């Protein structure tokens, strides 16, 4: 149970910071933490991420009443549009879909497991399906199947049209989705590198096999919104993030999250992913 909770936290928090919400502050220092789905609540996450926020605010010289955080689960683009934060952690597919329209810019990549990218895998029960082509009209579940365009173009690289090939079932609990496949209640599940590595420790892993492995996809850390983020803050915030895991006070925070660090954005890798997706709208 502890491993499941930790894995869920890292999916959300691999590139976030937070403090309890206070009185309304300028949009220049509003932080949105958003996950497309999941079971982690702001109350559950607070003990783990409060130190993250305090560390960064301390390094930047920000007083406690000059910044604000909001934690959301669900429609991250709607949250961006309605609350208008200056910084955010959002799924890569949401960034690709709306980076131009919402004037988003990548701030940092996240390094986990020695890499600044993740790999997606499709898992099925052993001996049932041999390829993604064999999953025609079958159920593909998981907590990262909401954007059919991202699935089709970035993960499957045009091999299938996800919307017409699969019956897509977005779930908030990735472990439950995995167990549904093992119990013959779903046909296949999509997982990323973090989920796959965590799954190896569970007994259910022996019942499953991989039938598809994607090319590496960037680990987008944080983004900032041009016109909302204060120009003078952006570079300083990026620098504080990149230095955090090498700082004696920040090292323990990074270790807690299984995070090895933040790094400069790999512009070439992100540009290639943009081309696959088709450009931000």
PDB file of N, CA and C in Angstrom, residues 182-272:
ATOM      1  N   UNK A 182      -5.445  -8.344 -15.124  1.00  0.00           N
ATOM      2  CA  UNK A 182      -5.054  -9.642 -14.573  1.00  0.00           C
ATOM      3  C   UNK A 182      -6.263 -10.518 -14.263  1.00  0.00           C
ATOM      4  N   UNK A 183      -7.409  -9.867 -13.968  1.00  0.00           N
ATOM      5  CA  UNK A 183      -8.633 -10.604 -13.617  1.00  0.00           C
ATOM      6  C   UNK A 183      -9.588 -10.747 -14.790  1.00  0.00           C
ATOM      7  N   UNK A 184      -9.101 -10.472 -16.001  1.00  0.00           N
ATOM      8  CA  UNK A 184      -9.905 -10.606 -17.230  1.00  0.00           C
ATOM      9  C   UNK A 184     -11.107  -9.666 -17.272  1.00  0.00           C
ATOM     10  N   UNK A 185     -11.023  -8.530 -16.589  1.00  0.00           N
ATOM     11  CA  UNK A 185     -12.101  -7.547 -16.617  1.00  0.00           C
ATOM     12  C   UNK A 185     -11.775  -6.362 -17.522  1.00  0.00           C
ATOM     13  N   UNK A 186     -10.586  -6.376 -18.084  1.00  0.00           N
ATOM     14  CA  UNK A 186     -10.162  -5.409 -19.093  1.00  0.00           C
ATOM     15  C   UNK A 186      -9.121  -6.122 -19.945  1.00  0.00           C
ATOM     16  N   UNK A 187      -8.930  -5.639 -21.166  1.00  0.00           N
ATOM     17  CA  UNK A 187      -8.046  -6.352 -22.097  1.00  0.00           C
ATOM     18  C   UNK A 187      -6.588  -5.918 -22.010  1.00  0.00           C
ATOM     19  N   UNK A 188      -6.351  -4.629 -21.821  1.00  0.00           N
ATOM     20  CA  UNK A 188      -4.980  -4.124 -21.825  1.00  0.00           C
ATOM     21  C   UNK A 188      -4.909  -2.856 -20.987  1.00  0.00           C
ATOM     22  N   UNK A 189      -3.707  -2.560 -20.501  1.00  0.00           N
ATOM     23  CA  UNK A 189      -3.510  -1.360 -19.704  1.00  0.00           C
ATOM     24  C   UNK A 189      -2.241  -0.656 -20.191  1.00  0.00           C
ATOM     25  N   UNK A 190      -2.290   0.673 -20.207  1.00  0.00           N
ATOM     26  CA  UNK A 190      -1.136   1.485 -20.592  1.00  0.00           C
ATOM     27  C   UNK A 190      -0.462   1.999 -19.329  1.00  0.00           C
ATOM     28  N   UNK A 191       0.851   1.806 -19.224  1.00  0.00           N
ATOM     29  CA  UNK A 191       1.609   2.294 -18.072  1.00  0.00           C
ATOM     30  C   UNK A 191       2.848   3.035 -18.560  1.00  0.00           C
ATOM     31  N   UNK A 192       3.368   3.946 -17.719  1.00  0.00           N
ATOM     32  CA  UNK A 192       4.622   4.612 -18.041  1.00  0.00           C
ATOM     33  C   UNK A 192       5.760   3.921 -17.298  1.00  0.00           C
ATOM     34  N   UNK A 193       6.967   4.454 -17.426  1.00  0.00           N
ATOM     35  CA  UNK A 193       8.135   3.798 -16.830  1.00  0.00           C
ATOM     36  C   UNK A 193       8.029   3.690 -15.314  1.00  0.00           C
ATOM     37  N   UNK A 194       7.566   4.751 -14.678  1.00  0.00           N
ATOM     38  CA  UNK A 194       7.452   4.755 -13.222  1.00  0.00           C
ATOM     39  C   UNK A 194       6.469   3.689 -12.744  1.00  0.00           C
ATOM     40  N   UNK A 195       5.321   3.625 -13.381  1.00  0.00           N
ATOM     41  CA  UNK A 195       4.320   2.628 -13.004  1.00  0.00           C
ATOM     42  C   UNK A 195       4.828   1.215 -13.276  1.00  0.00           C
ATOM     43  N   UNK A 196       5.507   1.034 -14.404  1.00  0.00           N
ATOM     44  CA  UNK A 196       6.024  -0.289 -14.753  1.00  0.00           C
ATOM     45  C   UNK A 196       7.057  -0.757 -13.735  1.00  0.00           C
ATOM     46  N   UNK A 197       7.966   0.128 -13.353  1.00  0.00           N
ATOM     47  CA  UNK A 197       8.993  -0.248 -12.375  1.00  0.00           C
ATOM     48  C   UNK A 197       8.377  -0.563 -11.015  1.00  0.00           C
ATOM     49  N   UNK A 198       7.347   0.179 -10.621  1.00  0.00           N
ATOM     50  CA  UNK A 198       6.662  -0.093  -9.360  1.00  0.00           C
ATOM     51  C   UNK A 198       5.911  -1.417  -9.424  1.00  0.00           C
ATOM     52  N   UNK A 199       5.361  -1.722 -10.590  1.00  0.00           N
ATOM     53  CA  UNK A 199       4.587  -2.948 -10.789  1.00  0.00           C
ATOM     54  C   UNK A 199       5.448  -4.194 -10.611  1.00  0.00           C
ATOM     55  N   UNK A 200       6.715  -4.086 -10.921  1.00  0.00           N
ATOM     56  CA  UNK A 200       7.611  -5.234 -10.804  1.00  0.00           C
ATOM     57  C   UNK A 200       7.652  -5.807  -9.382  1.00  0.00           C
ATOM     58  N   UNK A 201       7.333  -4.982  -8.404  1.00  0.00           N
ATOM     59  CA  UNK A 201       7.387  -5.409  -7.009  1.00  0.00           C
ATOM     60  C   UNK A 201       6.115  -6.120  -6.559  1.00  0.00           C
ATOM     61  N   UNK A 202       5.099  -6.167  -7.406  1.00  0.00           N
ATOM     62  CA  UNK A 202       3.813  -6.735  -7.025  1.00  0.00           C
ATOM     63  C   UNK A 202       3.623  -8.130  -7.619  1.00  0.00           C
ATOM     64  N   UNK A 203       2.844  -8.948  -6.930  1.00  0.00           N
ATOM     65  CA  UNK A 203       2.622 -10.325  -7.394  1.00  0.00           C
ATOM     66  C   UNK A 203       1.883 -10.374  -8.721  1.00  0.00           C
ATOM     67  N   UNK A 204       1.075  -9.366  -9.003  1.00  0.00           N
ATOM     68  CA  UNK A 204       0.292  -9.360 -10.235  1.00  0.00           C
ATOM     69  C   UNK A 204       1.186  -9.290 -11.470  1.00  0.00           C
ATOM     70  N   UNK A 205       2.421  -8.829 -11.305  1.00  0.00           N
ATOM     71  CA  UNK A 205       3.319  -8.663 -12.448  1.00  0.00           C
ATOM     72  C   UNK A 205       3.550  -9.986 -13.176  1.00  0.00           C
ATOM     73  N   UNK A 206       3.590 -11.089 -12.454  1.00  0.00           N
ATOM     74  CA  UNK A 206       3.860 -12.399 -13.056  1.00  0.00           C
ATOM     75  C   UNK A 206       2.753 -12.843 -13.995  1.00  0.00           C
ATOM     76  N   UNK A 207       1.573 -12.230 -13.884  1.00  0.00           N
ATOM     77  CA  UNK A 207       0.441 -12.622 -14.727  1.00  0.00           C
ATOM     78  C   UNK A 207       0.367 -11.833 -16.035  1.00  0.00           C
ATOM     79  N   UNK A 208       1.235 -10.836 -16.171  1.00  0.00           N
ATOM     80  CA  UNK A 208       1.138  -9.929 -17.307  1.00  0.00           C
ATOM     81  C   UNK A 208       2.359 -10.003 -18.207  1.00  0.00           C
ATOM     82  N   UNK A 209       2.182  -9.515 -19.446  1.00  0.00           N
ATOM     83  CA  UNK A 209       3.310  -9.406 -20.356  1.00  0.00           C
ATOM     84  C   UNK A 209       3.181  -8.144 -21.199  1.00  0.00           C
ATOM     85  N   UNK A 210       4.311  -7.664 -21.677  1.00  0.00           N
ATOM     86  CA  UNK A 210       4.366  -6.452 -22.485  1.00  0.00           C
ATOM     87  C   UNK A 210       4.225  -6.819 -23.953  1.00  0.00           C
ATOM     88  N   UNK A 211       3.297  -6.154 -24.650  1.00  0.00           N
ATOM     89  CA  UNK A 211       3.155  -6.405 -26.090  1.00  0.00           C
ATOM     90  C   UNK A 211       3.493  -5.164 -26.920  1.00  0.00           C
ATOM     91  N   UNK A 212       3.747  -4.038 -26.234  1.00  0.00           N
ATOM     92  CA  UNK A 212       4.145  -2.834 -26.957  1.00  0.00           C
ATOM     93  C   UNK A 212       4.987  -1.964 -26.041  1.00  0.00           C
ATOM     94  N   UNK A 213       6.072  -1.414 -26.593  1.00  0.00           N
ATOM     95  CA  UNK A 213       6.920  -0.469 -25.876  1.00  0.00           C
ATOM     96  C   UNK A 213       7.156   0.735 -26.777  1.00  0.00           C
ATOM     97  N   UNK A 214       6.874   1.912 -26.264  1.00  0.00           N
ATOM     98  CA  UNK A 214       7.003   3.127 -27.072  1.00  0.00           C
ATOM     99  C   UNK A 214       8.452   3.601 -27.145  1.00  0.00           C
ATOM    100  N   UNK A 215       8.686   4.550 -28.022  1.00  0.00           N
ATOM    101  CA  UNK A 215       9.941   5.287 -28.016  1.00  0.00           C
ATOM    102  C   UNK A 215       9.928   6.222 -26.800  1.00  0.00           C
ATOM    103  N   UNK A 216      11.082   6.677 -26.341  1.00  0.00           N
ATOM    104  CA  UNK A 216      11.116   7.594 -25.196  1.00  0.00           C
ATOM    105  C   UNK A 216      10.350   8.889 -25.477  1.00  0.00           C
ATOM    106  N   UNK A 217       9.638   9.357 -24.455  1.00  0.00           N
ATOM    107  CA  UNK A 217       8.854  10.596 -24.528  1.00  0.00           C
ATOM    108  C   UNK A 217       9.339  11.505 -23.391  1.00  0.00           C
ATOM    109  N   UNK A 218       9.498  12.804 -23.638  1.00  0.00           N
ATOM    110  CA  UNK A 218      10.063  13.688 -22.612  1.00  0.00           C
ATOM    111  C   UNK A 218       9.279  13.706 -21.302  1.00  0.00           C
ATOM    112  N   UNK A 219      10.027  13.817 -20.197  1.00  0.00           N
ATOM    113  CA  UNK A 219       9.444  14.034 -18.873  1.00  0.00           C
ATOM    114  C   UNK A 219       9.292  15.543 -18.661  1.00  0.00           C
ATOM    115  N   UNK A 220       8.193  16.101 -19.072  1.00  0.00           N
ATOM    116  CA  UNK A 220       7.975  17.522 -18.865  1.00  0.00           C
ATOM    117  C   UNK A 220       7.840  17.789 -17.374  1.00  0.00           C
ATOM    118  N   UNK A 221       8.638  18.729 -16.868  1.00  0.00           N
ATOM    119  CA  UNK A 221       8.577  19.052 -15.451  1.00  0.00           C
ATOM    120  C   UNK A 221       7.539  20.121 -15.197  1.00  0.00           C
ATOM    121  N   UNK A 222       7.962  21.374 -15.230  1.00  0.00           N
ATOM    122  CA  UNK A 222       7.036  22.493 -15.023  1.00  0.00           C
ATOM    123  C   UNK A 222       6.965  23.350 -16.269  1.00  0.00           C
ATOM    124  N   UNK A 223       5.864  24.093 -16.363  1.00  0.00           N
ATOM    125  CA  UNK A 223       5.701  25.085 -17.421  1.00  0.00           C
ATOM    126  C   UNK A 223       5.415  26.424 -16.768  1.00  0.00           C
ATOM    127  N   UNK A 224       5.641  27.490 -17.522  1.00  0.00           N
ATOM    128  CA  UNK A 224       5.204  28.806 -17.060  1.00  0.00           C
ATOM    129  C   UNK A 224       4.375  29.451 -18.148  1.00  0.00           C
ATOM    130  N   UNK A 225       3.515  30.364 -17.765  1.00  0.00           N
ATOM    131  CA  UNK A 225       2.624  31.015 -18.709  1.00  0.00           C
ATOM    132  C   UNK A 225       3.110  32.441 -18.963  1.00  0.00           C
ATOM    133  N   UNK A 226       3.475  32.695 -20.197  1.00  0.00           N
ATOM    134  CA  UNK A 226       3.976  34.014 -20.564  1.00  0.00           C
ATOM    135  C   UNK A 226       2.872  35.046 -20.352  1.00  0.00           C
ATOM    136  N   UNK A 227       3.242  36.155 -19.765  1.00  0.00           N
ATOM    137  CA  UNK A 227       2.267  37.191 -19.479  1.00  0.00           C
ATOM    138  C   UNK A 227       1.691  37.077 -18.093  1.00  0.00           C
ATOM    139  N   UNK A 228       1.778  35.885 -17.505  1.00  0.00           N
ATOM    140  CA  UNK A 228       1.311  35.686 -16.127  1.00  0.00           C
ATOM    141  C   UNK A 228       2.508  35.623 -15.181  1.00  0.00           C
ATOM    142  N   UNK A 229       3.500  34.817 -15.535  1.00  0.00           N
ATOM    143  CA  UNK A 229       4.702  34.732 -14.707  1.00  0.00           C
ATOM    144  C   UNK A 229       5.518  36.011 -14.842  1.00  0.00           C
ATOM    145  N   UNK A 230       6.011  36.492 -13.725  1.00  0.00           N
ATOM    146  CA  UNK A 230       6.847  37.685 -13.722  1.00  0.00           C
ATOM    147  C   UNK A 230       8.165  37.363 -14.399  1.00  0.00           C
ATOM    148  N   UNK A 231       8.530  38.147 -15.404  1.00  0.00           N
ATOM    149  CA  UNK A 231       9.714  37.851 -16.205  1.00  0.00           C
ATOM    150  C   UNK A 231      10.961  37.659 -15.352  1.00  0.00           C
ATOM    151  N   UNK A 232      11.112  38.479 -14.321  1.00  0.00           N
ATOM    152  CA  UNK A 232      12.289  38.384 -13.472  1.00  0.00           C
ATOM    153  C   UNK A 232      12.322  37.153 -12.591  1.00  0.00           C
ATOM    154  N   UNK A 233      11.181  36.507 -12.402  1.00  0.00           N
ATOM    155  CA  UNK A 233      11.105  35.317 -11.551  1.00  0.00           C
ATOM    156  C   UNK A 233      11.463  34.037 -12.291  1.00  0.00           C
ATOM    157  N   UNK A 234      11.203  34.007 -13.597  1.00  0.00           N
ATOM    158  CA  UNK A 234      11.289  32.752 -14.342  1.00  0.00           C
ATOM    159  C   UNK A 234      12.681  32.143 -14.280  1.00  0.00           C
ATOM    160  N   UNK A 235      13.699  32.919 -14.598  1.00  0.00           N
ATOM    161  CA  UNK A 235      15.053  32.392 -14.589  1.00  0.00           C
ATOM    162  C   UNK A 235      15.501  31.967 -13.204  1.00  0.00           C
ATOM    163  N   UNK A 236      15.139  32.757 -12.195  1.00  0.00           N
ATOM    164  CA  UNK A 236      15.520  32.429 -10.823  1.00  0.00           C
ATOM    165  C   UNK A 236      14.837  31.146 -10.367  1.00  0.00           C
ATOM    166  N   UNK A 237      13.580  30.988 -10.748  1.00  0.00           N
ATOM    167  CA  UNK A 237      12.861  29.781 -10.339  1.00  0.00           C
ATOM    168  C   UNK A 237      13.451  28.553 -11.014  1.00  0.00           C
ATOM    169  N   UNK A 238      13.760  28.682 -12.299  1.00  0.00           N
ATOM    170  CA  UNK A 238      14.396  27.569 -13.011  1.00  0.00           C
ATOM    171  C   UNK A 238      15.714  27.191 -12.335  1.00  0.00           C
ATOM    172  N   UNK A 239      16.504  28.180 -11.994  1.00  0.00           N
ATOM    173  CA  UNK A 239      17.780  27.912 -11.352  1.00  0.00           C
ATOM    174  C   UNK A 239      17.633  27.233 -10.001  1.00  0.00           C
ATOM    175  N   UNK A 240      16.637  27.658  -9.219  1.00  0.00           N
ATOM    176  CA  UNK A 240      16.407  27.045  -7.911  1.00  0.00           C
ATOM    177  C   UNK A 240      15.999  25.586  -8.055  1.00  0.00           C
ATOM    178  N   UNK A 241      15.180  25.285  -9.043  1.00  0.00           N
ATOM    179  CA  UNK A 241      14.767  23.904  -9.280  1.00  0.00           C
ATOM    180  C   UNK A 241      15.952  23.032  -9.689  1.00  0.00           C
ATOM    181  N   UNK A 242      16.760  23.543 -10.596  1.00  0.00           N
ATOM    182  CA  UNK A 242      17.891  22.762 -11.092  1.00  0.00           C
ATOM    183  C   UNK A 242      18.914  22.503  -9.979  1.00  0.00           C
ATOM    184  N   UNK A 243      19.054  23.451  -9.064  1.00  0.00           N
ATOM    185  CA  UNK A 243      20.027  23.305  -7.985  1.00  0.00           C
ATOM    186  C   UNK A 243      19.489  22.512  -6.798  1.00  0.00           C
ATOM    187  N   UNK A 244      18.205  22.292  -6.731  1.00  0.00           N
ATOM    188  CA  UNK A 244      17.576  21.778  -5.523  1.00  0.00           C
ATOM    189  C   UNK A 244      18.128  20.437  -5.058  1.00  0.00           C
ATOM    190  N   UNK A 245      18.236  19.478  -5.944  1.00  0.00           N
ATOM    191  CA  UNK A 245      18.624  18.137  -5.512  1.00  0.00           C
ATOM    192  C   UNK A 245      20.099  18.037  -5.138  1.00  0.00           C
ATOM    193  N   UNK A 246      20.883  19.051  -5.474  1.00  0.00           N
ATOM    194  CA  UNK A 246      22.274  19.083  -5.058  1.00  0.00           C
ATOM    195  C   UNK A 246      22.498  19.924  -3.820  1.00  0.00           C
ATOM    196  N   UNK A 247      21.435  20.484  -3.288  1.00  0.00           N
ATOM    197  CA  UNK A 247      21.497  21.316  -2.092  1.00  0.00           C
ATOM    198  C   UNK A 247      21.282  20.435  -0.857  1.00  0.00           C
ATOM    199  N   UNK A 248      22.064  20.614   0.206  1.00  0.00           N
ATOM    200  CA  UNK A 248      21.876  19.775   1.405  1.00  0.00           C
ATOM    201  C   UNK A 248      20.451  19.798   1.938  1.00  0.00           C
ATOM    202  N   UNK A 249      19.778  20.948   1.852  1.00  0.00           N
ATOM    203  CA  UNK A 249      18.402  21.035   2.344  1.00  0.00           C
ATOM    204  C   UNK A 249      17.398  20.458   1.356  1.00  0.00           C
ATOM    205  N   UNK A 250      17.735  20.462   0.080  1.00  0.00           N
ATOM    206  CA  UNK A 250      16.815  19.967  -0.935  1.00  0.00           C
ATOM    207  C   UNK A 250      16.999  18.503  -1.272  1.00  0.00           C
ATOM    208  N   UNK A 251      18.166  17.964  -0.923  1.00  0.00           N
ATOM    209  CA  UNK A 251      18.490  16.584  -1.270  1.00  0.00           C
ATOM    210  C   UNK A 251      17.502  15.584  -0.686  1.00  0.00           C
ATOM    211  N   UNK A 252      17.121  15.791   0.583  1.00  0.00           N
ATOM    212  CA  UNK A 252      16.199  14.865   1.231  1.00  0.00           C
ATOM    213  C   UNK A 252      14.821  14.916   0.588  1.00  0.00           C
ATOM    214  N   UNK A 253      14.401  16.111   0.176  1.00  0.00           N
ATOM    215  CA  UNK A 253      13.111  16.258  -0.507  1.00  0.00           C
ATOM    216  C   UNK A 253      13.120  15.464  -1.797  1.00  0.00           C
ATOM    217  N   UNK A 254      14.178  15.596  -2.568  1.00  0.00           N
ATOM    218  CA  UNK A 254      14.284  14.874  -3.835  1.00  0.00           C
ATOM    219  C   UNK A 254      14.287  13.369  -3.605  1.00  0.00           C
ATOM    220  N   UNK A 255      15.006  12.916  -2.585  1.00  0.00           N
ATOM    221  CA  UNK A 255      15.074  11.490  -2.294  1.00  0.00           C
ATOM    222  C   UNK A 255      13.702  10.951  -1.906  1.00  0.00           C
ATOM    223  N   UNK A 256      12.936  11.732  -1.165  1.00  0.00           N
ATOM    224  CA  UNK A 256      11.589  11.320  -0.772  1.00  0.00           C
ATOM    225  C   UNK A 256      10.710  11.063  -1.982  1.00  0.00           C
ATOM    226  N   UNK A 257      10.854  11.900  -3.001  1.00  0.00           N
ATOM    227  CA  UNK A 257      10.021  11.775  -4.186  1.00  0.00           C
ATOM    228  C   UNK A 257      10.612  10.834  -5.241  1.00  0.00           C
ATOM    229  N   UNK A 258      11.788  10.262  -4.979  1.00  0.00           N
ATOM    230  CA  UNK A 258      12.416   9.426  -5.986  1.00  0.00           C
ATOM    231  C   UNK A 258      12.859  10.241  -7.184  1.00  0.00           C
ATOM    232  N   UNK A 259      13.130  11.504  -6.942  1.00  0.00           N
ATOM    233  CA  UNK A 259      13.471  12.451  -7.999  1.00  0.00           C
ATOM    234  C   UNK A 259      14.965  12.726  -7.972  1.00  0.00           C
ATOM    235  N   UNK A 260      15.610  12.569  -9.107  1.00  0.00           N
ATOM    236  CA  UNK A 260      17.053  12.786  -9.161  1.00  0.00           C
ATOM    237  C   UNK A 260      17.405  14.237  -9.469  1.00  0.00           C
ATOM    238  N   UNK A 261      16.469  14.966 -10.004  1.00  0.00           N
ATOM    239  CA  UNK A 261      16.747  16.377 -10.244  1.00  0.00           C
ATOM    240  C   UNK A 261      15.901  16.958 -11.356  1.00  0.00           C
ATOM    241  N   UNK A 262      16.034  18.263 -11.525  1.00  0.00           N
ATOM    242  CA  UNK A 262      15.451  18.975 -12.650  1.00  0.00           C
ATOM    243  C   UNK A 262      16.587  19.430 -13.548  1.00  0.00           C
ATOM    244  N   UNK A 263      16.347  19.448 -14.827  1.00  0.00           N
ATOM    245  CA  UNK A 263      17.380  19.831 -15.783  1.00  0.00           C
ATOM    246  C   UNK A 263      16.803  20.802 -16.799  1.00  0.00           C
ATOM    247  N   UNK A 264      17.684  21.438 -17.542  1.00  0.00           N
ATOM    248  CA  UNK A 264      17.251  22.314 -18.621  1.00  0.00           C
ATOM    249  C   UNK A 264      16.411  21.511 -19.620  1.00  0.00           C
ATOM    250  N   UNK A 265      15.504  22.191 -20.251  1.00  0.00           N
ATOM    251  CA  UNK A 265      14.652  21.556 -21.255  1.00  0.00           C
ATOM    252  C   UNK A 265      15.487  21.104 -22.448  1.00  0.00           C
ATOM    253  N   UNK A 266      15.268  19.882 -22.879  1.00  0.00           N
ATOM    254  CA  UNK A 266      15.890  19.376 -24.107  1.00  0.00           C
ATOM    255  C   UNK A 266      15.024  19.856 -25.272  1.00  0.00           C
ATOM    256  N   UNK A 267      15.420  20.973 -25.855  1.00  0.00           N
ATOM    257  CA  UNK A 267      14.598  21.619 -26.877  1.00  0.00           C
ATOM    258  C   UNK A 267      14.374  20.714 -28.086  1.00  0.00           C
ATOM    259  N   UNK A 268      15.398  19.959 -28.472  1.00  0.00           N
ATOM    260  CA  UNK A 268      15.268  19.087 -29.643  1.00  0.00           C
ATOM    261  C   UNK A 268      14.270  17.961 -29.391  1.00  0.00           C
ATOM    262  N   UNK A 269      14.335  17.356 -28.194  1.00  0.00           N
ATOM    263  CA  UNK A 269      13.412  16.269 -27.865  1.00  0.00           C
ATOM    264  C   UNK A 269      11.973  16.769 -27.822  1.00  0.00           C
ATOM    265  N   UNK A 270      11.784  17.956 -27.240  1.00  0.00           N
ATOM    266  CA  UNK A 270      10.433  18.501 -27.156  1.00  0.00           C
ATOM    267  C   UNK A 270       9.926  18.905 -28.532  1.00  0.00           C
ATOM    268  N   UNK A 271      10.793  19.456 -29.369  1.00  0.00           N
ATOM    269  CA  UNK A 271      10.394  19.849 -30.723  1.00  0.00           C
ATOM    270  C   UNK A 271       9.958  18.625 -31.534  1.00  0.00           C
ATOM    271  N   UNK A 272      10.681  17.526 -31.375  1.00  0.00           N
ATOM    272  CA  UNK A 272      10.321  16.307 -32.100  1.00  0.00           C
ATOM    273  C   UNK A 272       8.955  15.786 -31.654  1.00  0.00           C
TER     274      UNK A 272
END
